[in-house]
Short mmCIF file of C-alpha atoms and ligand atoms in Angstrom, two decimals:
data_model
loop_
_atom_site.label_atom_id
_atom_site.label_comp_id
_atom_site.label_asym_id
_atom_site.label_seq_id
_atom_site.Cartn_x
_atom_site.Cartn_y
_atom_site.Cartn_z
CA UNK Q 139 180.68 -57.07 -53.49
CA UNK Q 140 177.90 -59.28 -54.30
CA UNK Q 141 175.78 -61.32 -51.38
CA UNK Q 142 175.93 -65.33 -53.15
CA UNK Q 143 175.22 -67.16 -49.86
CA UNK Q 144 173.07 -66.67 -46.99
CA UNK Q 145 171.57 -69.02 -43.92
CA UNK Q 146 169.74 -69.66 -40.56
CA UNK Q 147 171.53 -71.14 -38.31
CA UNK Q 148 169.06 -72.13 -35.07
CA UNK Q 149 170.55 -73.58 -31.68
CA UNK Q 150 170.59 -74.18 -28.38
CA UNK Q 151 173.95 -73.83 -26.40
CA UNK Q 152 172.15 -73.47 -22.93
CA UNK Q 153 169.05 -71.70 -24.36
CA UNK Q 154 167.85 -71.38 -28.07
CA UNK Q 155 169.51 -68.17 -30.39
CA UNK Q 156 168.55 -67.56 -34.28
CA UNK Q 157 171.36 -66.47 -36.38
CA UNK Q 158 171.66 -64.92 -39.83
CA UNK Q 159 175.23 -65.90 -41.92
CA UNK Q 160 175.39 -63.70 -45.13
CA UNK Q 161 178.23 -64.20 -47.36
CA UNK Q 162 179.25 -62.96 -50.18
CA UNK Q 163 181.43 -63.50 -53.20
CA UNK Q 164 184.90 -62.42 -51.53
CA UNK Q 165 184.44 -65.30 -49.41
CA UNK Q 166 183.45 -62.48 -46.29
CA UNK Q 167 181.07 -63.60 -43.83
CA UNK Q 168 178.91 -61.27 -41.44
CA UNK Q 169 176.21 -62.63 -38.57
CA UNK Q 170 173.63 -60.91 -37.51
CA UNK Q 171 171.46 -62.30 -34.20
CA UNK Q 172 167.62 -62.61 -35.08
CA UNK Q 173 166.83 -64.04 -31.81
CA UNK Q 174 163.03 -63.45 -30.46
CA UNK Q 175 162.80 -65.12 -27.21
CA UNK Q 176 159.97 -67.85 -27.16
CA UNK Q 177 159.37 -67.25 -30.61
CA UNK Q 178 162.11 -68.08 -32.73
CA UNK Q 179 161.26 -70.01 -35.25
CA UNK Q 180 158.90 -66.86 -36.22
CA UNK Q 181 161.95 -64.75 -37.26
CA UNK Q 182 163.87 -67.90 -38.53
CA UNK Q 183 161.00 -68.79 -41.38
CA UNK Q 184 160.72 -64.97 -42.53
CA UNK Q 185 164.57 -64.65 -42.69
CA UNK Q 186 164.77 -68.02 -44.72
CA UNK Q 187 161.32 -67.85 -46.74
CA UNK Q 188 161.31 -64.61 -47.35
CA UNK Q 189 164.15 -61.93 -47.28
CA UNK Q 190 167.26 -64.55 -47.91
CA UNK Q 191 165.75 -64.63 -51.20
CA UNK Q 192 165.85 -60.96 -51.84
CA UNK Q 193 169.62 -60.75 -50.46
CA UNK Q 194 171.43 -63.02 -53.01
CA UNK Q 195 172.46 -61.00 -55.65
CA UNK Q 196 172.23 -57.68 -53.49
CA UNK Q 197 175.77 -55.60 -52.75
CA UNK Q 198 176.66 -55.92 -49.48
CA UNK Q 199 178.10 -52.61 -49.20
CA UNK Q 200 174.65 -51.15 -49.25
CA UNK Q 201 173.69 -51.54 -46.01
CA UNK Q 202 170.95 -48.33 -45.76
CA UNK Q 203 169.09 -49.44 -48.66
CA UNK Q 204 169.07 -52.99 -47.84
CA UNK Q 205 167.48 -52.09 -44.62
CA UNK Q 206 164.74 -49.57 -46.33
CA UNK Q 207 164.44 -52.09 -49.30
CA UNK Q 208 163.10 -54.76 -46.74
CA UNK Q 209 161.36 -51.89 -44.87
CA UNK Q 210 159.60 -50.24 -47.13
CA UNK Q 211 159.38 -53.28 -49.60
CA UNK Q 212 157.86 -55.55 -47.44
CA UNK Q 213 154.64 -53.10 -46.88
CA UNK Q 214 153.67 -54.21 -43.62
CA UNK Q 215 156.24 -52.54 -41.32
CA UNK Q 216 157.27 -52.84 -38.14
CA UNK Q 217 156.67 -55.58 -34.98
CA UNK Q 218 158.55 -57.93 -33.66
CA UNK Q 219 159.53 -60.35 -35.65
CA UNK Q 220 159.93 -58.20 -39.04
CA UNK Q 221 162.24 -55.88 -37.28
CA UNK Q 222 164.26 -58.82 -35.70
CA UNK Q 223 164.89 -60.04 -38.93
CA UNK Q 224 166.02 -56.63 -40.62
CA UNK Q 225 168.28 -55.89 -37.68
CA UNK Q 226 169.96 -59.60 -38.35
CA UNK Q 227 170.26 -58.52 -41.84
CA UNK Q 228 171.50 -55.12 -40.61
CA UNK Q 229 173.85 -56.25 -38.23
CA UNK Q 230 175.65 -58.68 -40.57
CA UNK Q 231 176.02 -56.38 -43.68
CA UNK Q 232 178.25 -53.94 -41.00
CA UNK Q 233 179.88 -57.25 -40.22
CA UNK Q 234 181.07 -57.80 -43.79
CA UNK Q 235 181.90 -54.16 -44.51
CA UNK Q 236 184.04 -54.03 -41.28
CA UNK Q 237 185.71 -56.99 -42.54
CA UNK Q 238 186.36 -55.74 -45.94
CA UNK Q 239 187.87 -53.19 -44.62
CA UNK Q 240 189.75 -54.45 -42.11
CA UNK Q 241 188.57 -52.34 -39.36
CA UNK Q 242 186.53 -52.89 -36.88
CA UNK Q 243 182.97 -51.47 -37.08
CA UNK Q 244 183.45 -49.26 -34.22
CA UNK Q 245 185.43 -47.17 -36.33
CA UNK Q 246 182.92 -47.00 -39.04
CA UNK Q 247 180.42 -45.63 -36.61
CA UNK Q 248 182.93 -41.84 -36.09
CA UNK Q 249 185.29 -44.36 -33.57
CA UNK Q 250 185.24 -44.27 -30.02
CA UNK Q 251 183.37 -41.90 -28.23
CA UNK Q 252 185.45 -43.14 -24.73
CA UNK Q 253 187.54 -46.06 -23.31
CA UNK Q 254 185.49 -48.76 -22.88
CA UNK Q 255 181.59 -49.31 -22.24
CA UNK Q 256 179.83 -49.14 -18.24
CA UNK Q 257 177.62 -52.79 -17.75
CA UNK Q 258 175.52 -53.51 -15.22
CA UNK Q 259 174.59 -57.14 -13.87
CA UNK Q 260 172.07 -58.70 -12.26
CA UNK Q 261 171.61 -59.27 -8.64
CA UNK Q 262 168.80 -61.00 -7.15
CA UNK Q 263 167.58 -63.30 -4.47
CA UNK Q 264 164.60 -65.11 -2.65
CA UNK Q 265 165.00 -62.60 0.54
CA UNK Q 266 166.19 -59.04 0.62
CA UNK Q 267 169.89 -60.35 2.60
CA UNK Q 268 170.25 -62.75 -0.33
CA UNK Q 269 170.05 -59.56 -3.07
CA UNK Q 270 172.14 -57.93 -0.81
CA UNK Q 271 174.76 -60.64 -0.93
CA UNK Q 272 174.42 -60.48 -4.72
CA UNK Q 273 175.34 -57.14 -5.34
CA UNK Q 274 178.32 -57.35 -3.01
CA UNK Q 275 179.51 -59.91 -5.17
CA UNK Q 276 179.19 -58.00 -8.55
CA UNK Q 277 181.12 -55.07 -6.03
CA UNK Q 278 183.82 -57.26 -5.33
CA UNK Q 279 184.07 -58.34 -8.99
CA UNK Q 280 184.74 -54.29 -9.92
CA UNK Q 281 181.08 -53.76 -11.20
CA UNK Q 282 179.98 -49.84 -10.39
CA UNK Q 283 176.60 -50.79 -11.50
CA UNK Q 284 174.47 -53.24 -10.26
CA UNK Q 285 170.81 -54.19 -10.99
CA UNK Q 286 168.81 -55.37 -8.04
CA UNK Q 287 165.68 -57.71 -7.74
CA UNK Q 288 164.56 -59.85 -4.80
CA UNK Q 289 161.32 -62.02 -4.49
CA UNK Q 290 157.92 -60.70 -3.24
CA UNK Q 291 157.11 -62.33 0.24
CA UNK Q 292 153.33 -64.92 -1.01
CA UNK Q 293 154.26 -64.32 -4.48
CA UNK Q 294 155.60 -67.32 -6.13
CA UNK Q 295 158.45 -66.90 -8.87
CA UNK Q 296 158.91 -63.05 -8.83
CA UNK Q 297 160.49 -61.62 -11.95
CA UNK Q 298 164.21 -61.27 -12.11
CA UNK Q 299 164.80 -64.01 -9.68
CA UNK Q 300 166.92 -66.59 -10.85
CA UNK Q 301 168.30 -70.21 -10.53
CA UNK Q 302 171.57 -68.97 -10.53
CA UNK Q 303 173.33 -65.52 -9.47
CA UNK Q 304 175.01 -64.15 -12.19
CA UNK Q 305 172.51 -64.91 -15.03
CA UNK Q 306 168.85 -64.77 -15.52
CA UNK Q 307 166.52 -67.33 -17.36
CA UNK Q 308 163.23 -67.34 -17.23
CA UNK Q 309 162.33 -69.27 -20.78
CA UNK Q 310 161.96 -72.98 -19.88
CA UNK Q 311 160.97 -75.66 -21.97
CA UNK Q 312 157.11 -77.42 -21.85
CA UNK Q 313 153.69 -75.19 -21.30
CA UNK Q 314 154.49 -71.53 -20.04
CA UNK Q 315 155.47 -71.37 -16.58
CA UNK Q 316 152.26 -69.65 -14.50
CA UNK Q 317 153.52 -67.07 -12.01
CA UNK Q 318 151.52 -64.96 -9.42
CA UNK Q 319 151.71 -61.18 -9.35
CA UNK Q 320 150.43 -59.25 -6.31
CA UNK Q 321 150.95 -55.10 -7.01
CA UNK Q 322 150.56 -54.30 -3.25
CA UNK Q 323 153.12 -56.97 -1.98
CA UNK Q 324 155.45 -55.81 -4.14
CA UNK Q 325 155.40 -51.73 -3.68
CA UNK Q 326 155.99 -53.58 0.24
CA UNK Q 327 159.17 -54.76 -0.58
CA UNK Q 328 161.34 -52.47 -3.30
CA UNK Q 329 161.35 -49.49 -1.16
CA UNK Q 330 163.22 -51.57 2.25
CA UNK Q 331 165.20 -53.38 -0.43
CA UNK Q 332 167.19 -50.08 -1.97
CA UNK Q 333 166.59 -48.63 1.59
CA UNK Q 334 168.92 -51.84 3.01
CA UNK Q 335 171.20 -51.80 -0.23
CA UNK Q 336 172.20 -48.03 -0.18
CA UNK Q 337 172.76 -48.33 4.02
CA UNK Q 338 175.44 -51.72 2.63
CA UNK Q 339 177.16 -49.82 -0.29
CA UNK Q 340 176.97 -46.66 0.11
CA UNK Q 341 176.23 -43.52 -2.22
CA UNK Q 342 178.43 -44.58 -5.36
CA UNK Q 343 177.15 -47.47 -6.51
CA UNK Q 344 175.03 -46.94 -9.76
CA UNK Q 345 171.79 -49.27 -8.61
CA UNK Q 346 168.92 -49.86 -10.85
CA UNK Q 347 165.56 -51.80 -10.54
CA UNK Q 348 163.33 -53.07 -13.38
CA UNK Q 349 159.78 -53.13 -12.57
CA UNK Q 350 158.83 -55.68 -15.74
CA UNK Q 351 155.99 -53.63 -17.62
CA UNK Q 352 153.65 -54.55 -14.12
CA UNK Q 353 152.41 -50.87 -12.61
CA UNK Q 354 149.66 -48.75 -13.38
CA UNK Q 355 151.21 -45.16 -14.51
CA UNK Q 356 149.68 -43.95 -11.01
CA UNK Q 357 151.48 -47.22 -8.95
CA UNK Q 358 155.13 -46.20 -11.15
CA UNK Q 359 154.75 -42.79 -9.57
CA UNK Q 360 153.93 -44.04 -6.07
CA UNK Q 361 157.01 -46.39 -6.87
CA UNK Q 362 159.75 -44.00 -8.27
CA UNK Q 363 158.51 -41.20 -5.22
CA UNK Q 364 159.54 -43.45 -3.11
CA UNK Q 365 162.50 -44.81 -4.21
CA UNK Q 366 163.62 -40.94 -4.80
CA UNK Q 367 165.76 -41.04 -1.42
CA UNK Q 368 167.72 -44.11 -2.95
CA UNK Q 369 168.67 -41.96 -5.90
CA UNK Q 370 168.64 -45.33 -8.59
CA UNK Q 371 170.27 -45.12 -11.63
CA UNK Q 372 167.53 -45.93 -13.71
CA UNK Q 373 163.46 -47.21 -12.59
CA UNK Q 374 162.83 -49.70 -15.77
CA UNK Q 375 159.67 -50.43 -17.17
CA UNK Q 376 157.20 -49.61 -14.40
CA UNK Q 377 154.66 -49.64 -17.34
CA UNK Q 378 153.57 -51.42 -20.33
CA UNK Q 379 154.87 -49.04 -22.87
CA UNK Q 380 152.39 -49.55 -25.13
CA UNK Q 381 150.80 -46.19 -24.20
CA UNK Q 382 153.63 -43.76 -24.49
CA UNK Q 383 151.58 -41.25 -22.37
CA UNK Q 384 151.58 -43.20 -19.40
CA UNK Q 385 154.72 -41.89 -18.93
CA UNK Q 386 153.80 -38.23 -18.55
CA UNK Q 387 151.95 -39.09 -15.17
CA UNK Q 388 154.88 -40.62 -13.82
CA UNK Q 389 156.90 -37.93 -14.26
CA UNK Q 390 154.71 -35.21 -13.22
CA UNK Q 391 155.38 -37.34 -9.73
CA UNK Q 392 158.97 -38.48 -9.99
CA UNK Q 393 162.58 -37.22 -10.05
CA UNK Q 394 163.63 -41.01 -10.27
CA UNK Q 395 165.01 -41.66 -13.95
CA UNK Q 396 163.46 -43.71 -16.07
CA UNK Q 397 164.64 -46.36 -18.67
CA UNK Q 398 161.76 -48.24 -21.25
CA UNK Q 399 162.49 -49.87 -24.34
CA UNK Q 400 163.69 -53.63 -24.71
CA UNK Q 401 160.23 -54.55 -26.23
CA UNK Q 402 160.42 -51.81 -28.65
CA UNK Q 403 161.36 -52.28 -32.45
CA UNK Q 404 161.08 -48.54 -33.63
CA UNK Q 405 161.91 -45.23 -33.64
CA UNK Q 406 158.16 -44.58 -33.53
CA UNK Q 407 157.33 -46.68 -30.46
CA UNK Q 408 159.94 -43.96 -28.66
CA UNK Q 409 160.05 -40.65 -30.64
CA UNK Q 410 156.69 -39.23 -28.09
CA UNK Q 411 158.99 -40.46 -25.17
CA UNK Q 412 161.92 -39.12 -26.28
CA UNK Q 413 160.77 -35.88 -27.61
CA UNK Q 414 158.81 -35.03 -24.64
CA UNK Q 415 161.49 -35.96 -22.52
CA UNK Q 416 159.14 -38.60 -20.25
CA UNK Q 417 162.28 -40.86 -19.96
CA UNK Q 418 165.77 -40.75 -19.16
CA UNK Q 419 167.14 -44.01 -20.96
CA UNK Q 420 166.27 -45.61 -24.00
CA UNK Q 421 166.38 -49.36 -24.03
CA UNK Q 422 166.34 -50.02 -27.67
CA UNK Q 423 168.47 -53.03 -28.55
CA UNK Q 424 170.35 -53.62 -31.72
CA UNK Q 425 168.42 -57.57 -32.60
CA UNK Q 426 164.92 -56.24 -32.07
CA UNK Q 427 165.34 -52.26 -33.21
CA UNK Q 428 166.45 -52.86 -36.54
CA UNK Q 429 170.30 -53.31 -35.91
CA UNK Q 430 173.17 -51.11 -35.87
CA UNK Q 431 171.16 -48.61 -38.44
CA UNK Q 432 168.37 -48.09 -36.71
CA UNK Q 433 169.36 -48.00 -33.43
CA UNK Q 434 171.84 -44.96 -34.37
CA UNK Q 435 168.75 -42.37 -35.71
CA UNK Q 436 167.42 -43.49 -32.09
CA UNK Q 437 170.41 -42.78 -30.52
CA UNK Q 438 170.81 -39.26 -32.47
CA UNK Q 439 166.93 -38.16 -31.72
CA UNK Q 440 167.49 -39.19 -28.16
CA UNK Q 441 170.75 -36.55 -28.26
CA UNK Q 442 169.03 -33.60 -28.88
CA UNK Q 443 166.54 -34.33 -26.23
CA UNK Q 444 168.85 -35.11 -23.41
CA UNK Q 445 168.08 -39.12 -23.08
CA UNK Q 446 170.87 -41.62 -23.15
CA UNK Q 447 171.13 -45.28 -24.15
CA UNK Q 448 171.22 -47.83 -22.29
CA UNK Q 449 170.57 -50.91 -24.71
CA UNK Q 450 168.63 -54.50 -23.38
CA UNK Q 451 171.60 -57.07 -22.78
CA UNK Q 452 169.47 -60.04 -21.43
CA UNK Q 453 170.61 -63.61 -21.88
CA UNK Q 454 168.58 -64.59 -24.70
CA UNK Q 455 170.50 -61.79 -26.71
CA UNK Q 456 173.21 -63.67 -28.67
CA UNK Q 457 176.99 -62.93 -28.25
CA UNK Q 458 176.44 -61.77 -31.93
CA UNK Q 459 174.15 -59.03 -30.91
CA UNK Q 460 175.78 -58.25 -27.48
CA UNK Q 461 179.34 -57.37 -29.64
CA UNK Q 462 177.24 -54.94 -31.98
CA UNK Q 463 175.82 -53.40 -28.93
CA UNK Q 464 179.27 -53.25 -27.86
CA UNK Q 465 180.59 -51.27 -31.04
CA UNK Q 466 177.15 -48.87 -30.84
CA UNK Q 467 177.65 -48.32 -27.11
CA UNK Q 468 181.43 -47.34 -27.80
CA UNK Q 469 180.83 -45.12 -30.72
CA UNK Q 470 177.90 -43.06 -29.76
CA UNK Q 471 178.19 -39.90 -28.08
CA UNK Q 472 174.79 -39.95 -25.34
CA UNK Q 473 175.60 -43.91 -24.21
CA UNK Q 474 174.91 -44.41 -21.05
CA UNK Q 475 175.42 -47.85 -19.85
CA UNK Q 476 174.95 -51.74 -21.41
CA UNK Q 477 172.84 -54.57 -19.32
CA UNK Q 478 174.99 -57.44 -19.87
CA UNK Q 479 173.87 -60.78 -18.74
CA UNK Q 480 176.77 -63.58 -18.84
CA UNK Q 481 176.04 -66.09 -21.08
CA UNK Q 482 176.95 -69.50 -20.40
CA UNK Q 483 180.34 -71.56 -20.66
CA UNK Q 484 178.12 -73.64 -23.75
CA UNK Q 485 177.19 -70.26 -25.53
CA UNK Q 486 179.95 -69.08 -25.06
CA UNK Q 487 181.85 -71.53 -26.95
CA UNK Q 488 179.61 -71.77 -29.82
CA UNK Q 489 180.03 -67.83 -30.24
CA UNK Q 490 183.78 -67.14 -29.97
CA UNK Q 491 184.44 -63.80 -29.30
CA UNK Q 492 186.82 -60.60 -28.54
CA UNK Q 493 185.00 -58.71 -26.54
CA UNK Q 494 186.03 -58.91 -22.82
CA UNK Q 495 184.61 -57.86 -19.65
CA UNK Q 496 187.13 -55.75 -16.85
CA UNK Q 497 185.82 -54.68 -13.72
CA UNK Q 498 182.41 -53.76 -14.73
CA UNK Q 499 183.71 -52.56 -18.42
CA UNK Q 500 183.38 -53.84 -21.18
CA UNK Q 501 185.31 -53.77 -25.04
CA UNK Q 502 184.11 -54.64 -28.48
CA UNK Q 503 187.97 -55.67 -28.83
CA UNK Q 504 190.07 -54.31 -32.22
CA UNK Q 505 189.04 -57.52 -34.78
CA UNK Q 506 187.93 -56.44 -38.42
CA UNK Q 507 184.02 -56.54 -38.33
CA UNK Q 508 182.19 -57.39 -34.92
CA UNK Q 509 184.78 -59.52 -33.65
CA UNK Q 510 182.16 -62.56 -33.34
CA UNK Q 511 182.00 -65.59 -34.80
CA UNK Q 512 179.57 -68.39 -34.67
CA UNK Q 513 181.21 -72.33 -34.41
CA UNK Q 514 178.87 -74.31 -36.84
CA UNK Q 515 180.06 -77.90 -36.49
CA UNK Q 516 179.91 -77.01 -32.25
CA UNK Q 517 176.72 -75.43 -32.51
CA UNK Q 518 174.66 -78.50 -34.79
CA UNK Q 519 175.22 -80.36 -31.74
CA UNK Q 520 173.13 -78.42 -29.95
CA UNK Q 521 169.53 -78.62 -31.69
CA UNK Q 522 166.72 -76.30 -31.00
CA UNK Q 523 164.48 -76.66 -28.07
CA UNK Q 524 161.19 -74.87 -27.71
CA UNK Q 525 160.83 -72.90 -24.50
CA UNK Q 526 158.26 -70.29 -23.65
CA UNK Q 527 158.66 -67.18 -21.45
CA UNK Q 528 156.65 -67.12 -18.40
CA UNK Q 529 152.75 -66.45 -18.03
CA UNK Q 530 151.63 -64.17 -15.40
CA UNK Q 531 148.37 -64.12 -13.59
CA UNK Q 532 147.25 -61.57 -10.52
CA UNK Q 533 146.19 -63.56 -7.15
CA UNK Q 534 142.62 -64.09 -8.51
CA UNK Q 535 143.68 -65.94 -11.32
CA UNK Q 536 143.50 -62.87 -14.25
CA UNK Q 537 146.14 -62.68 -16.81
CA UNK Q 538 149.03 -59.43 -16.00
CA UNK Q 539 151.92 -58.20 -17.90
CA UNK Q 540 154.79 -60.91 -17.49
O1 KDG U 1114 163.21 -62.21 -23.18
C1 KDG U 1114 162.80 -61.37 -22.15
C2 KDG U 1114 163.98 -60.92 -21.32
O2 KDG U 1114 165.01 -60.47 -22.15
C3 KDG U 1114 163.60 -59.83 -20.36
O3 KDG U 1114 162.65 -60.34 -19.46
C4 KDG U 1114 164.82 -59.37 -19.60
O4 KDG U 1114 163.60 -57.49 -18.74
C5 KDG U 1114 164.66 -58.01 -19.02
C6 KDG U 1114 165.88 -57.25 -18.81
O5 KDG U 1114 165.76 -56.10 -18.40
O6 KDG U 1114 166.95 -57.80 -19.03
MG1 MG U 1115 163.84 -55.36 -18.52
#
């Protein structure tokens, strides 16, 4: 089953997405999402200049030495936008071989490892009543897990607060958006805001916070102590992960779980995390972790060590990705929940799909493949837009994790 076609295919229903189309000489087609939010056109240029190239001609049933072919082929390994592209790659050659054989690729993977898959959403609000509003919505919608955020009284634009309630987007178009960060304002306010939410709902609602990469190691542990009586699911990111160490002061100081990962690409940016069991939840994501390959040796070294997934669903993750997280999520044993942030009515329509959302669960559905599909002719009419994640800057005007 020989690869003869393969393209880019960059738009913008409601916010920019990259995607891979392989086909080959059945007349199969498989997508892969190669999105890199705020820096597509990065991952667009190597897919079409450089590995699309190496693909025609290749079989598409090969799928593990396709992925160490452009791996180990390319000699420089690893980042960003080099992993993004082998995970599109990744992703679509499972595509075509669930379609070939008529199954979907959950079943390739040793089937389903339950019923359906646990999401959370995303609540969030200017004032700590409007957050609380928020999650009773996603309560009364049949979500059991709910992420909260609210904004930091004198800090303007604080992460994970949105323009609208059930999504998130922070990439806008023009210069970076500049936001203030103020450490001390904000250890002020998470504490009363899971104090207030766990007094409203109760003990059985799965709530989880993500801190955005902004803490020292010694401010996470100060953070996730005292958070500890709201028993969250999951503390995300109180550090830049960079320094996989940071993590073993946190939890010389914290019972509260942690979850890093959406910024990773590799096994090795995790395996000191994993195997030293500083985290509870690995974030990994299917577009930016090498695809559906990769993302299982993750998910089997995180096993043995007691950590469970819980794979990066944001927005500017592509319905193409979000139903191969789907399949992964279903199929592997240690899952532990999705992130899955609704896309909009326009993306929606440009990426037709069967997986469907039930009170708070979710379904890769029973199609051949993925069970995604991308709407060319709809999604041309929607041309790329540049648009650049925020900029952050502490009070005094110095640059800070976004
Ligand atoms: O592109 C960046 C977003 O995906 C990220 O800011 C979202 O942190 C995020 C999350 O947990 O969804
Ligand atoms: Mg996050």
């Amino acid at each position: 089953m020989r690869i003869t076609d393969a393209k880019v295919i960059v738009c913008s229903p409601g916010r920019n997405f990259v995607t891979l189309k392989i086909v080959t000489e059945d007349g199969i087609h498989g997508l892969g999402d190669a999105t890199l939010n705020g820096r597509e056109l990065s991952v667009a240029s190597y897919l079409t200049d450089h590995v699309i190239p190496l693909l025609i001609g290749r079989d598409a049933r090969r799928i593990e030495d396709t992925w160490q072919y452009l791996y180990k082929g390319a000699y420089w390994r690893r980042g960003p936008v080099t992993m993004s592209a082998i995970s599109a790659v990744d992703t679509a050659l499972w595509d075509i071989r669930g379609k070939a054989l008529q199954t979907p690729v959950y079943q390739l993977l040793g089937g389903a490892s339950r019923e359906s898959v646990m999401i959370y959403g995303h609540a969030n609000g200017d004032t700590i009543d409007d957050t609380v509003a928020a999650v009773g919505e996603y309560l009364r919608l049949g979500y059991r897990a709910v992420r909260a955020q609210c904004g930091v009284p004198g800090v303007a634009h604080a992460y994970g607060v949105g323009r609208g309630r059930l999504f998130y987007e922070p990439a806008e178009p023009g210069q970076p958006l500049e936001t203030a960060w103020s450490t001390e304002r904000y250890l002020n306010i998470v504490p009363p805001l899971f104090e207030r939410l766990r007094h409203e709902f109760g003990p059985d609602v799965h709530l989880l916070h993500d801190a955005h990469h902004r803490l020292t190691p010694i401010e996470g542990a100060r953070l996730g102590k005292a958070l500890e009586p709201y028993h969250l699911f999951w503390l995300e990111d109180p550090v830049p992960a960079e320094l996989q160490e940071g993590f073993r002061l946190i939890r010389q100081h914290t019972t509260t779980p942690l979850a890093v990962g959406e910024v990773f690409d590799t096994i090795f940016d995790c395996h000191t995390l994993i195997e030293e069991q500083l985290i509870d939840y690995i974030r990994t994501t299917v577009v930016h972790a090498g695809g559906i390959s990769h993302l299982r040796k993750i998910a089997s070294l995180a096993e043995l060590h007691h950590v469970r997934t819980g794979s990066h669903g944001a927005t500017d993750l592509s319905p193409v990705c979000m139903a191969a997280a789907l399949h992964f999520d279903l199929s592997v044993h240690n899952f532990g929940i999705q992130e899955y942030m609704r896309h909009t009515a326009e993306t929606d329509r440009v990426f037709p799909h069967q997986y469907a959302l039930d009170q708070g669960q979710m379904h890769p559905g029973d199609a051949p493949g993925l069970g995604v599909d991308i709407d060319e002719a709809l999604a041309a009419t929607y041309p790329y837009s540049r648009a650049y994640l925020p900029v952050n800057r502490k009070e005094d005007g110095t640059i800070h994790s976004w």
